[in-house]
Amino acid sequence: GENVEQHPSTLSVQEGDSAVIKCTYSDSASNYFPWYKQELGKGPQLIIDIRSNVGEKKDQRIAVTLNKTAKHFSLHITETQPEDSAVYFCAASRGTNAGKSTFGDGTTLTVKP
Amino acid sequence: NAGVTQTPKFRVLKTGQSMTLLCAQDMNHEYMYWYRQDPGMGLRLIHYSVGEGTTAKGEVPDGYNVSRLKKQNFLLGLESAAPSQTSVYFCASSLTGRTEAFFGQGTRLTVV
């Protein structure tokens, strides 16, 4: 089955700096890669996703890049703000059932004001 | 606009007891999912459903059963709770298999 590894497990940055979280996956048939943000006491919320026919996707301060050959994808957050502090999860799936994703173990991001 | 609602939010069970977690969505979504989240780990899929009357096993189905008798509800049952089932359980739904999954607030279950 699919295996997703996520690094780092914790990340602390100063407000205004950039944050990068990286994930690798093992199943070359995976073609859908969502990123979720989970705030304390809440369920995960999709913040951005990318499909394998695209190498990069941006949404305001958030961007995701995908390298299919190397089987890794990354989340980039620019101009970080304290409200970006949360746990971020990457995931991978075969796309025909996006909820049937394999998740990484999460990255706890802390943005210091 | 409630989205995905899970009931209850907290529960403590004794080993061997049974219980049912309810997930309700008001978005007319076809797909529904149950996950568990353990400390320091990502979500793991327990069971899922691709439509009313259907269920399928996920990554960690043992010890759990599910039912989808109505499109808007997805029930997760524990017949004989074990301490290893202590976890936070999340329900999610999506319109199709290729669209965004929306998550509930979670149910924190402790089995003593």
Coordinates of C-alpha atoms in Angstrom, one line a residue:
Chain A
G1 CA 0.0 0.0 0.0
E2 CA 0.8 3.7 0.0
N3 CA 3.3 5.1 2.5
V4 CA 3.6 8.8 3.1
E5 CA 6.5 10.4 5.0
Q6 CA 6.3 14.0 6.2
H7 CA 9.1 16.2 7.5
P8 CA 9.7 18.0 9.7
S9 CA 7.5 17.0 12.6
T10 CA 7.8 20.4 14.1
L11 CA 8.6 23.8 12.6
S12 CA 9.0 27.1 14.3
V13 CA 9.4 30.3 12.3
Q14 CA 9.2 34.1 12.9
E15 CA 6.2 36.0 11.7
G16 CA 6.8 37.1 8.1
D17 CA 9.3 34.2 7.3
S18 CA 8.5 31.4 4.9
A19 CA 7.7 27.8 6.0
V20 CA 8.3 24.7 3.9
I21 CA 6.9 21.2 4.7
K22 CA 8.0 18.2 2.6
C23 CA 6.3 14.8 1.9
T24 CA 7.4 11.7 0.0
Y25 CA 5.1 9.0 -1.2
S26 CA 5.7 5.4 -2.4
D27 CA 2.9 4.5 -4.7
S28 CA 3.6 5.7 -8.3
A29 CA -0.1 5.4 -9.1
S30 CA -1.0 8.1 -6.6
N31 CA -2.2 11.2 -8.5
Y32 CA -4.0 13.4 -5.9
F33 CA -2.1 15.2 -3.2
P34 CA -4.1 17.3 -0.7
W35 CA -2.8 19.4 2.2
Y36 CA -4.9 19.8 5.3
K37 CA -4.7 22.3 8.2
Q38 CA -5.9 21.2 11.6
E39 CA -6.4 23.7 14.4
L40 CA -6.6 22.6 18.0
G41 CA -9.8 20.8 18.8
K42 CA -11.0 20.9 15.2
G43 CA -11.2 18.6 12.2
P44 CA -8.7 18.9 9.3
Q45 CA -9.6 21.4 6.6
L46 CA -8.4 21.3 3.1
I47 CA -6.1 24.3 2.2
I48 CA -4.8 23.3 -1.2
D49 CA -4.5 20.3 -3.4
I50 CA -2.6 19.3 -6.5
R51 CA -3.1 16.6 -9.1
S52 CA -0.3 14.8 -10.9
N53 CA -0.9 16.6 -14.2
V54 CA 0.3 19.8 -12.6
G55 CA 3.8 20.7 -11.2
E56 CA 2.8 23.7 -9.1
K57 CA -0.3 25.4 -7.7
K58 CA -0.6 28.6 -5.8
D59 CA -3.3 30.2 -3.8
Q60 CA -2.3 33.6 -2.3
R61 CA 0.4 32.8 0.3
I62 CA 0.2 29.1 -0.1
A63 CA 1.8 27.0 -2.9
V64 CA 2.3 23.3 -3.5
T65 CA 4.9 21.8 -5.7
L66 CA 5.0 18.2 -7.0
N67 CA 7.9 16.2 -8.4
K68 CA 6.4 12.9 -9.8
T69 CA 9.7 11.5 -10.8
A70 CA 11.1 11.8 -7.3
K71 CA 7.7 11.1 -5.7
H72 CA 7.8 14.1 -3.4
F73 CA 5.6 17.2 -2.9
S74 CA 6.0 20.3 -0.7
L75 CA 3.9 22.9 0.9
H76 CA 5.2 26.5 0.9
I77 CA 3.7 29.2 3.1
T78 CA 5.1 32.7 2.6
E79 CA 4.7 35.8 4.8
T80 CA 3.7 33.6 7.7
Q81 CA 1.2 34.9 10.3
P82 CA 0.4 33.8 13.8
E83 CA -2.9 32.4 12.6
D84 CA -1.0 30.0 10.4
S85 CA 0.0 28.1 13.5
A86 CA -1.6 24.7 13.3
V87 CA -0.8 21.1 12.4
Y88 CA -0.5 20.5 8.7
F89 CA -1.0 17.1 7.1
C90 CA -0.1 16.0 3.6
A91 CA -1.9 13.1 2.0
A92 CA -1.8 11.0 -1.2
S93 CA -4.4 9.0 -3.0
R94 CA -5.2 7.6 -6.4
G95 CA -7.7 10.3 -7.0
T96 CA -10.8 8.3 -7.9
N97 CA -11.5 8.3 -4.1
A98 CA -9.9 11.3 -2.6
G99 CA -11.0 10.6 0.9
K100 CA -9.3 7.2 0.7
S101 CA -6.0 9.0 1.2
T102 CA -2.9 7.9 3.1
F103 CA -1.9 10.7 5.5
G104 CA 1.5 11.8 6.7
D105 CA 2.1 12.1 10.4
G106 CA 1.7 15.9 10.5
T107 CA 3.9 18.9 11.0
T108 CA 3.2 21.3 14.0
L109 CA 3.9 24.8 12.7
T110 CA 4.4 27.6 15.2
V111 CA 4.6 31.1 14.0
K112 CA 6.2 33.4 16.6
P113 CA 5.0 37.0 16.6
Chain B
N1 CA -25.3 25.3 7.3
A2 CA -24.1 22.6 9.7
G3 CA -21.8 20.7 7.3
V4 CA -20.6 17.5 9.0
T5 CA -21.8 16.9 12.5
Q6 CA -20.5 14.2 14.8
T7 CA -22.3 12.9 17.9
P8 CA -21.1 12.6 20.7
K9 CA -18.1 14.8 21.1
F10 CA -16.7 13.0 24.0
R11 CA -17.3 9.5 25.4
V12 CA -15.7 7.2 28.0
L13 CA -16.3 3.5 27.7
K14 CA -15.4 0.5 29.8
T15 CA -13.6 -2.4 28.1
G16 CA -16.2 -4.7 26.4
Q17 CA -18.9 -2.1 26.2
S18 CA -20.4 -1.2 22.8
M19 CA -21.3 2.2 21.3
T20 CA -22.3 3.9 18.1
L21 CA -20.9 7.1 16.7
L22 CA -23.1 9.1 14.5
C23 CA -22.0 11.2 11.6
A24 CA -24.5 13.4 9.8
Q25 CA -24.0 15.6 6.7
D26 CA -26.4 18.1 5.2
M27 CA -24.5 18.7 1.9
N28 CA -26.1 15.8 -0.1
H29 CA -22.6 14.2 -0.4
E30 CA -22.3 10.7 -1.8
Y31 CA -19.1 9.7 -0.1
M32 CA -18.6 9.4 3.6
Y33 CA -15.6 8.3 5.7
W34 CA -14.6 7.4 9.2
Y35 CA -11.0 7.9 10.3
R36 CA -9.1 7.6 13.6
Q37 CA -6.3 9.9 14.7
D38 CA -3.8 8.8 17.3
P39 CA -1.2 11.1 19.0
G40 CA 1.6 12.1 16.6
M41 CA 0.1 10.4 13.7
G42 CA -2.0 11.2 10.7
L43 CA -5.5 10.1 10.1
R44 CA -6.1 6.4 9.2
L45 CA -9.1 5.3 7.3
I46 CA -11.4 2.8 9.1
H47 CA -14.3 2.4 6.7
Y48 CA -15.9 4.4 4.0
S49 CA -19.0 4.5 1.8
V50 CA -19.5 5.6 -1.8
G51 CA -23.3 5.9 -1.5
E52 CA -26.4 5.0 0.4
G53 CA -26.4 1.3 1.3
T54 CA -22.7 0.8 0.5
T55 CA -19.7 0.3 2.8
A56 CA -16.1 -0.7 2.3
K57 CA -13.1 -1.4 4.5
G58 CA -10.3 1.1 4.9
E59 CA -6.8 0.7 6.3
V60 CA -7.8 -0.3 9.9
P61 CA -11.3 -1.8 9.9
D62 CA -10.8 -4.5 12.6
G63 CA -13.1 -4.1 15.6
Y64 CA -15.4 -1.6 13.9
N65 CA -18.6 -1.9 11.8
V66 CA -20.4 0.7 9.8
S67 CA -23.8 1.3 8.2
R68 CA -25.1 3.8 5.7
L69 CA -28.9 3.3 5.7
K70 CA -29.6 6.9 4.9
K71 CA -27.5 9.1 2.5
Q72 CA -27.0 11.8 5.1
N73 CA -25.9 9.5 8.0
F74 CA -22.9 7.2 8.4
L75 CA -22.7 5.2 11.7
L76 CA -19.6 3.7 13.2
G77 CA -20.0 0.9 15.7
L78 CA -17.8 -0.6 18.3
E79 CA -19.2 -4.0 19.4
S80 CA -16.7 -4.7 22.2
A81 CA -14.5 -1.7 23.0
A82 CA -10.8 -2.3 23.7
P83 CA -8.3 0.2 25.2
S84 CA -6.5 0.2 21.8
Q85 CA -9.6 1.9 20.4
T86 CA -8.9 5.0 22.5
S87 CA -8.5 7.7 19.9
V88 CA -10.0 10.7 18.3
Y89 CA -12.5 9.7 15.5
F90 CA -13.2 11.9 12.6
C91 CA -16.0 11.6 10.0
A92 CA -15.7 13.3 6.6
S93 CA -17.8 13.5 3.5
S94 CA -17.3 14.5 -0.1
L95 CA -19.6 15.1 -3.1
T96 CA -17.7 12.7 -5.3
G97 CA -14.5 10.7 -5.1
R98 CA -12.7 13.6 -6.8
T99 CA -13.9 16.5 -4.7
E100 CA -12.9 18.1 -1.4
A101 CA -13.5 16.1 1.8
F102 CA -15.1 18.1 4.6
F103 CA -14.4 16.9 8.2
G104 CA -16.5 16.9 11.4
Q105 CA -15.2 18.3 14.7
G106 CA -14.2 14.9 16.0
T107 CA -15.2 12.5 18.8
R108 CA -12.7 11.8 21.6
L109 CA -13.2 8.3 22.8
T110 CA -11.5 6.8 25.8
V111 CA -11.7 3.1 26.6
V112 CA -10.7 2.2 30.2

